[in-house]
Coordinates of C-alpha atoms and ligand atoms in Angstrom, one line a residue:
M968 CA -2.0 13.5 6.3
T969 CA -2.5 14.4 2.5
P970 CA -0.7 13.0 -0.3
A971 CA 2.9 14.5 -1.0
R972 CA 2.2 17.1 -3.7
R973 CA 4.6 19.4 -5.2
A974 CA 3.2 22.7 -5.4
C975 CA 3.1 23.9 -8.6
S976 CA 1.1 26.5 -10.9
L977 CA -0.2 27.2 -14.6
K978 CA 0.3 29.9 -16.7
I979 CA 0.0 31.0 -20.3
T980 CA 3.5 32.1 -21.3
A981 CA 2.9 32.7 -24.8
P982 CA 0.0 32.9 -27.2
T983 CA 0.5 29.2 -27.9
E984 CA 2.2 28.0 -24.6
L985 CA 0.7 26.8 -21.2
T986 CA 3.5 26.5 -18.6
L987 CA 3.8 24.4 -15.3
S988 CA 5.8 26.5 -13.0
Q989 CA 7.3 24.7 -9.7
T990 CA 7.8 26.5 -6.5
D991 CA 11.8 25.6 -6.7
G992 CA 11.8 27.9 -9.5
S993 CA 11.7 25.2 -12.3
E994 CA 9.2 25.3 -15.0
H995 CA 8.2 23.7 -18.5
P996 CA 6.0 23.9 -21.2
V997 CA 2.9 21.2 -21.0
H998 CA 3.3 19.0 -23.6
P999 CA 0.5 19.2 -26.4
L1000 CA 0.0 15.3 -26.6
W1001 CA -0.5 15.3 -22.3
L1002 CA -3.2 18.2 -22.6
R1003 CA -4.7 16.5 -25.6
E1004 CA -5.1 13.3 -23.9
R1005 CA -7.1 14.8 -21.3
C1006 CA -10.0 16.6 -23.1
R1007 CA -12.9 15.7 -21.4
D1008 CA -15.5 16.6 -23.8
A1009 CA -18.1 14.3 -25.7
A1010 CA -16.0 13.7 -28.8
S1011 CA -13.2 12.9 -26.9
M1012 CA -14.6 10.6 -24.3
D1013 CA -17.6 8.8 -23.0
L1014 CA -18.9 11.1 -20.5
K1015 CA -20.7 8.1 -18.8
T1016 CA -18.0 6.0 -17.9
Q1017 CA -15.1 8.8 -18.2
Q1018 CA -13.1 6.5 -20.8
R1019 CA -11.2 7.9 -24.0
L1020 CA -13.2 7.1 -27.3
Q1021 CA -9.9 7.8 -29.4
D1022 CA -6.7 5.7 -29.0
P1023 CA -4.3 8.5 -28.4
S1024 CA -1.5 6.7 -30.0
D1025 CA -3.5 7.7 -33.0
L1026 CA -2.9 11.5 -32.5
P1027 CA -0.3 13.2 -34.2
L1028 CA 3.2 13.0 -32.6
D1029 CA 3.8 16.5 -34.0
L1030 CA 0.7 18.1 -32.1
R1031 CA 1.1 21.5 -31.5
L1032 CA -1.1 24.3 -29.2
L1033 CA -2.1 27.0 -31.6
A1034 CA -3.9 29.0 -29.2
V1035 CA -4.3 29.2 -25.3
S1036 CA -6.6 31.3 -23.3
Q1037 CA -8.3 31.8 -20.1
P1038 CA -11.9 32.3 -20.8
A1039 CA -13.0 32.8 -17.0
P1040 CA -10.8 32.3 -13.8
G1041 CA -9.4 28.5 -13.3
S1042 CA -10.7 27.6 -16.8
L1043 CA -8.5 26.9 -19.7
R1044 CA -9.3 27.1 -23.3
V1045 CA -6.7 25.4 -25.8
R1046 CA -7.1 25.1 -29.6
F1047 CA -4.9 22.2 -31.1
S1048 CA -3.3 22.0 -34.5
D1049 CA -5.5 18.7 -35.3
G1050 CA -8.3 21.0 -35.2
H1051 CA -9.5 20.0 -32.0
E1052 CA -10.6 22.6 -29.1
G1053 CA -10.9 21.8 -25.5
T1054 CA -11.7 23.5 -22.2
F1055 CA -9.6 22.6 -19.0
S1056 CA -9.9 23.0 -15.3
A1057 CA -6.7 24.5 -14.2
E1058 CA -7.4 22.9 -10.6
E1059 CA -7.8 19.4 -12.5
L1060 CA -4.8 19.5 -14.3
L1061 CA -2.7 20.6 -11.5
E1062 CA -4.1 18.1 -9.0
E1063 CA -2.9 15.5 -11.3
A1064 CA 0.5 17.4 -12.5
T1065 CA 1.5 18.1 -8.8
L1066 CA 1.1 14.4 -7.8
A1067 CA 4.5 12.6 -7.4
P1068 CA 4.9 10.3 -10.4
N1069 CA 4.9 7.3 -8.2
S1070 CA 2.1 8.3 -5.5
H1071 CA -1.1 6.4 -5.2
D1072 CA -2.9 9.6 -4.2
C1073 CA -3.6 8.2 -1.0
P1074 CA -1.7 9.5 2.6
D1075 CA 2.1 8.9 2.3
P1076 CA 3.6 6.1 4.8
Q1077 CA 4.6 7.7 8.2
P1078 CA 7.8 5.6 8.9
W1079 CA 7.8 4.5 12.7
D1080 CA 9.9 2.5 15.1
G1081 CA 9.6 1.0 18.7
S1082 CA 8.7 4.3 20.1
L1083 CA 5.5 4.7 18.2
S1084 CA 2.9 5.7 21.0
P1085 CA 0.2 5.5 21.2
L1086 CA -0.5 3.0 18.7
P1087 CA -3.2 3.7 16.1
R1088 CA -6.3 2.1 17.6
A1089 CA -10.1 2.6 16.7
R1090 CA -13.3 1.4 18.0
W1091 CA -14.9 -0.7 15.7
Q1092 CA -18.3 0.2 14.4
A1093 CA -20.2 -2.0 11.9
A1094 CA -21.8 1.1 10.4
P1095 CA -19.2 3.9 10.7
T1096 CA -19.7 7.2 9.6
E1097 CA -17.7 8.5 6.5
T1098 CA -15.8 10.7 8.7
E1099 CA -14.9 7.6 10.9
L1100 CA -14.2 5.5 8.2
M1101 CA -12.0 7.8 6.6
S1102 CA -10.0 8.4 10.1
W1103 CA -9.6 4.8 9.8
L1104 CA -8.2 4.9 6.3
E1105 CA -5.9 7.8 7.0
A1106 CA -4.5 5.8 10.3
F1107 CA -4.0 2.5 8.0
L1108 CA -2.4 4.2 5.1
G1109 CA -0.1 6.5 6.9
F1110 CA 1.1 3.7 9.7
G1111 CA 0.4 0.7 7.5
F1112 CA -1.7 -0.6 10.3
V1113 CA -4.8 -0.1 12.7
I1114 CA -6.1 -1.9 15.7
F1115 CA -9.7 -2.0 15.8
E1116 CA -11.4 -2.7 19.4
G1117 CA -14.4 -4.1 20.2
V1118 CA -15.0 -6.2 17.2
P1119 CA -17.8 -9.0 17.9
T1120 CA -16.2 -12.3 18.8
N1121 CA -18.6 -14.7 16.6
P1122 CA -16.4 -16.7 14.3
G1123 CA -16.2 -15.5 10.6
T1124 CA -16.4 -11.6 11.9
V1125 CA -13.0 -11.0 10.3
L1126 CA -14.6 -11.5 6.8
K1127 CA -17.0 -8.9 7.6
V1128 CA -14.5 -6.5 8.3
G1129 CA -12.3 -7.2 5.5
A1130 CA -15.0 -6.9 3.3
Q1131 CA -15.6 -3.1 4.8
F1132 CA -12.4 -2.1 3.0
G1133 CA -12.0 -4.7 0.1
F1134 CA -12.5 -7.8 -1.4
V1135 CA -11.5 -11.2 0.8
R1136 CA -8.8 -13.1 -1.1
E1137 CA -9.6 -16.9 -0.9
T1138 CA -6.2 -18.9 -1.1
N1139 CA -5.7 -22.7 -0.3
F1140 CA -5.9 -21.8 3.2
G1141 CA -9.5 -20.6 2.2
A1142 CA -10.9 -17.4 2.5
L1143 CA -10.5 -17.5 6.6
F1144 CA -7.9 -19.3 8.6
N1145 CA -7.6 -19.9 11.9
V1146 CA -4.5 -19.4 14.2
R1147 CA -4.3 -21.8 17.0
S1148 CA -1.7 -24.4 17.9
T1149 CA -2.9 -27.6 16.6
P1150 CA -1.1 -31.1 16.5
D1151 CA -0.9 -31.7 12.7
A1152 CA 0.0 -27.9 11.7
T1153 CA 0.7 -27.7 8.2
D1154 CA 2.5 -24.1 8.8
L1155 CA 4.5 -22.9 11.8
A1156 CA 1.9 -20.0 12.4
Y1157 CA -0.5 -23.1 13.7
T1158 CA 2.0 -24.0 16.7
A1159 CA 2.7 -22.2 19.6
V1160 CA 6.3 -21.2 18.9
A1161 CA 7.6 -17.8 18.5
L1162 CA 7.7 -16.2 15.4
D1163 CA 10.2 -13.7 14.0
P1164 CA 9.3 -10.9 11.9
H1165 CA 7.8 -11.8 8.4
T1166 CA 6.0 -11.0 5.7
D1167 CA 3.2 -13.6 4.9
N1168 CA 2.7 -15.7 1.6
P1169 CA 5.7 -14.1 -0.3
Y1170 CA 5.5 -17.2 -2.4
R1171 CA 2.3 -16.5 -3.9
A1172 CA 1.7 -14.2 -6.9
P1173 CA 0.6 -11.6 -6.1
V1174 CA 1.4 -11.6 -2.8
P1175 CA -1.8 -10.7 -0.4
G1176 CA -1.4 -7.0 0.3
I1177 CA -3.4 -6.9 3.5
Q1178 CA -3.5 -9.4 6.5
L1179 CA -6.5 -9.1 9.3
L1180 CA -6.1 -10.8 12.2
H1181 CA -8.9 -11.1 14.7
C1182 CA -8.5 -12.3 18.5
L1183 CA -11.6 -14.6 19.3
V1184 CA -10.0 -16.0 22.4
N1185 CA -6.5 -15.3 24.4
E1186 CA -6.4 -17.2 27.6
T1187 CA -2.6 -17.2 27.7
S1188 CA -0.1 -14.6 29.2
G1189 CA 2.6 -14.7 26.2
G1190 CA 1.6 -14.8 22.5
L1191 CA 2.2 -10.9 22.1
S1192 CA 1.7 -9.8 18.8
T1193 CA 4.6 -7.9 17.0
L1194 CA 5.0 -5.5 14.2
V1195 CA 8.1 -4.0 12.5
D1196 CA 7.8 -1.2 9.8
G1197 CA 9.9 -2.9 7.1
F1198 CA 10.1 0.3 5.4
A1199 CA 11.5 2.4 8.2
V1200 CA 14.2 -0.6 8.6
A1201 CA 15.0 -0.4 5.0
Q1202 CA 15.3 3.2 5.1
A1203 CA 17.7 2.9 8.1
L1204 CA 19.6 0.1 6.3
R1205 CA 19.8 2.5 3.0
A1206 CA 21.5 5.1 5.2
E1207 CA 23.8 3.1 7.1
H1208 CA 24.7 0.3 4.8
G1209 CA 24.0 1.3 1.3
A1210 CA 25.7 -1.6 -0.5
A1211 CA 23.9 -4.1 1.6
F1212 CA 20.5 -2.5 0.7
D1213 CA 21.6 -2.3 -2.8
I1214 CA 22.2 -6.3 -2.7
L1215 CA 18.8 -6.8 -1.3
A1216 CA 17.1 -4.8 -3.5
S1217 CA 18.7 -6.8 -6.5
T1218 CA 18.9 -10.1 -5.5
P1219 CA 15.9 -12.4 -6.7
V1220 CA 15.1 -15.0 -3.9
R1221 CA 12.6 -17.8 -4.4
F1222 CA 10.2 -18.5 -1.7
K1223 CA 8.2 -21.9 -1.5
Y1224 CA 5.4 -23.2 0.0
V1225 CA 4.7 -26.7 -0.3
D1226 CA 2.0 -29.4 1.0
A1227 CA 0.1 -32.4 -0.3
G1228 CA -2.0 -30.7 -2.5
T1229 CA -0.1 -27.2 -3.1
E1230 CA 3.2 -26.2 -4.7
L1231 CA 3.4 -22.3 -4.7
T1232 CA 6.9 -20.6 -5.9
A1233 CA 7.6 -16.9 -6.4
S1234 CA 10.7 -14.8 -6.8
A1235 CA 11.1 -11.6 -5.3
P1236 CA 14.1 -9.3 -3.9
P1237 CA 13.9 -9.1 -0.1
I1238 CA 13.5 -5.1 -0.8
E1239 CA 11.2 -4.6 -3.8
L1240 CA 12.0 -0.6 -5.6
D1241 CA 9.6 0.8 -7.9
V1242 CA 11.0 2.3 -10.9
T1243 CA 11.7 5.6 -9.4
G1244 CA 13.8 3.9 -6.8
A1245 CA 11.1 4.2 -3.8
L1246 CA 10.4 1.3 -1.3
K1247 CA 7.5 -1.0 -2.9
A1248 CA 7.5 -4.2 -0.8
I1249 CA 9.5 -6.0 1.8
H1250 CA 9.3 -9.8 1.0
F1251 CA 11.0 -11.4 4.2
S1252 CA 10.2 -14.8 5.6
P1253 CA 13.5 -16.7 6.6
R1254 CA 11.3 -19.9 7.1
L1255 CA 10.6 -20.0 3.1
D1256 CA 13.3 -18.1 1.3
F1257 CA 15.7 -19.9 -1.0
V1258 CA 18.4 -17.7 -2.7
P1259 CA 19.6 -18.8 -6.3
L1260 CA 22.8 -20.7 -6.4
F1261 CA 25.0 -17.5 -7.1
A1262 CA 29.1 -17.5 -7.4
P1263 CA 30.4 -17.6 -3.9
A1264 CA 31.3 -14.0 -3.6
R1265 CA 27.9 -12.9 -4.4
L1266 CA 26.3 -15.0 -1.9
E1267 CA 28.8 -14.0 0.9
A1268 CA 27.7 -10.7 0.1
Y1269 CA 24.1 -11.4 0.2
Y1270 CA 24.1 -13.6 3.3
R1271 CA 26.0 -10.4 5.1
A1272 CA 23.4 -8.1 3.9
R1273 CA 20.3 -10.2 4.7
Q1274 CA 22.1 -10.8 8.2
L1275 CA 22.3 -7.0 8.7
F1276 CA 18.4 -6.5 7.7
D1277 CA 17.3 -9.4 9.9
Q1278 CA 18.9 -8.2 12.9
R1279 CA 17.6 -4.6 12.6
L1280 CA 14.0 -6.4 11.8
R1281 CA 14.4 -8.3 15.4
A1282 CA 15.9 -5.3 17.4
P1283 CA 13.6 -3.7 19.9
D1284 CA 13.9 -0.5 18.9
F1285 CA 12.1 -0.9 15.4
E1286 CA 9.3 -3.3 17.0
I1287 CA 6.1 -3.0 18.7
R1288 CA 4.6 -5.5 20.7
F1289 CA 1.2 -5.6 22.1
L1290 CA -1.5 -8.1 23.5
L1291 CA -4.4 -8.9 21.3
K1292 CA -7.3 -9.5 23.5
A1293 CA -10.5 -10.9 22.7
G1294 CA -12.4 -8.4 20.1
D1295 CA -9.2 -6.9 18.9
L1296 CA -8.7 -7.1 15.1
V1297 CA -5.5 -5.7 13.7
M1298 CA -5.2 -5.0 10.0
F1299 CA -1.7 -4.3 8.4
D1300 CA -0.1 -3.6 4.8
N1301 CA 1.7 -7.1 4.3
C1302 CA 3.9 -5.5 1.9
R1303 CA 5.3 -3.2 4.3
L1304 CA 4.9 -4.5 7.6
L1305 CA 6.5 -7.3 9.0
H1306 CA 4.7 -9.5 11.7
G1307 CA 5.4 -11.8 14.5
R1308 CA 4.5 -13.2 17.6
S1309 CA 6.3 -14.1 20.9
G1310 CA 5.8 -17.8 21.9
F1311 CA 3.5 -19.2 24.5
D1312 CA 2.3 -22.0 26.7
P1313 CA -0.8 -23.7 25.4
A1314 CA -1.3 -25.3 28.6
E1315 CA -2.1 -21.7 29.7
G1316 CA -5.3 -21.9 27.9
L1317 CA -6.7 -21.3 24.1
R1318 CA -5.1 -18.6 22.0
H1319 CA -7.8 -18.7 18.6
L1320 CA -7.0 -16.1 16.3
Q1321 CA -8.9 -15.9 12.7
G1322 CA -7.6 -14.1 10.0
C1323 CA -8.0 -13.2 6.2
Y1324 CA -6.5 -11.3 3.4
I1325 CA -7.7 -8.4 1.1
D1326 CA -5.6 -6.6 -1.9
L1327 CA -3.9 -3.3 -1.2
D1328 CA -6.1 -1.6 -3.7
G1329 CA -9.3 -1.9 -1.9
P1330 CA -8.6 0.5 1.0
R1331 CA -7.0 3.0 -1.2
S1332 CA -10.0 3.1 -3.5
L1333 CA -12.2 3.7 -0.6
Y1334 CA -10.0 6.4 0.7
R1335 CA -10.1 8.1 -2.8
V1336 CA -14.2 7.5 -3.4
L1337 CA -14.5 9.0 0.7
R1338 CA -12.3 12.1 -0.3
R1339 CA -14.3 12.8 -3.5
R1340 CA -17.6 12.7 -1.6
L1341 CA -16.4 14.5 1.5
R1342 CA -15.3 17.3 -0.8
A1343 CA -18.2 17.3 -2.8
S1344 CA -20.4 17.9 0.3
A1345 CA -18.2 20.5 1.4
T1346 CA -18.6 22.5 -1.6
V1347 CA -22.3 22.1 -1.1
R1348 CA -22.3 23.3 2.1
R1349 CA -19.9 26.3 1.4
S1350 CA -22.3 27.3 -1.9
A1351 CA -25.4 26.8 0.3
Ligands
LIG580 FE1 2.2 -14.6 9.4

């Protein structure tokens, strides 16, 4: 899986014009300021940190290109009207120009439903090769989850796995939380009741991006873990009930968590879109959501839309179920996937999971760094 890129090319279309051409036939000149901001010479940026030395807002707004040439294949030389000259790699410019505006430059989400088979599983290695790590990241970024098998069941190991992909986020539950039924539970997760699909901690700002759940012991026959691709369900809702989708994407809902020493609230629409209108995150937890007191007609429309969404989230055609065995660890995108579990009988035996949160940027950064390294070593092998 590779990030979605628009196929493009760069052409010198006039002595003072560089044009971006797309395969759909559309083309437009490259804006002089866009190019000028990307000058990578020592006068324009600190070569060590790759950060700009000049505030680009100080560049003249009427900047023009005075000359464009191609001194060597793949290299572009540009003289600007502020007197500066820059040399650009056409490949690097295209790499950025062809990226979709809202892309994370990581593998695109691959929507899935209840028919997903096989599930993305990997044998855990404490010291994986870069190629193994890359395959784990591709599965995680594409499907939104990966199930690791053979993770040592020593308590606290989930923190080591989290640290492999990012930085563990400490919360009022601690860096690590135990999921097992306890008589004095402060959250329904710590009981034996079934949990419908939900995202964790929508009452935080920011919401934890990724959850890891590591099974240390499971002696019960119930307690199946469930996952639903919230993006796939939201896309289905958008296709079938556009008005309901729009209501869920535009209604701010307040999520709350309260205990003796904590009071957390945050507002978000159940379906959050980015500025391009693409899906950004799902915020859904029927135990914790409180819609503001809008006029009755608006609330009626909201409740109808939420019911449609919830019915699909709970439908077996979108849900996968699996038993987490001792040594299994599931890592999932808490902004895209909803998770839950079937109820279990604590009299059958112990069910003990340990969990932690990391942020979404960790695996994304690791993916890009590994891609850079693997490309560099491929280039060295080719030129050897
Ligand atoms: Fe949860």
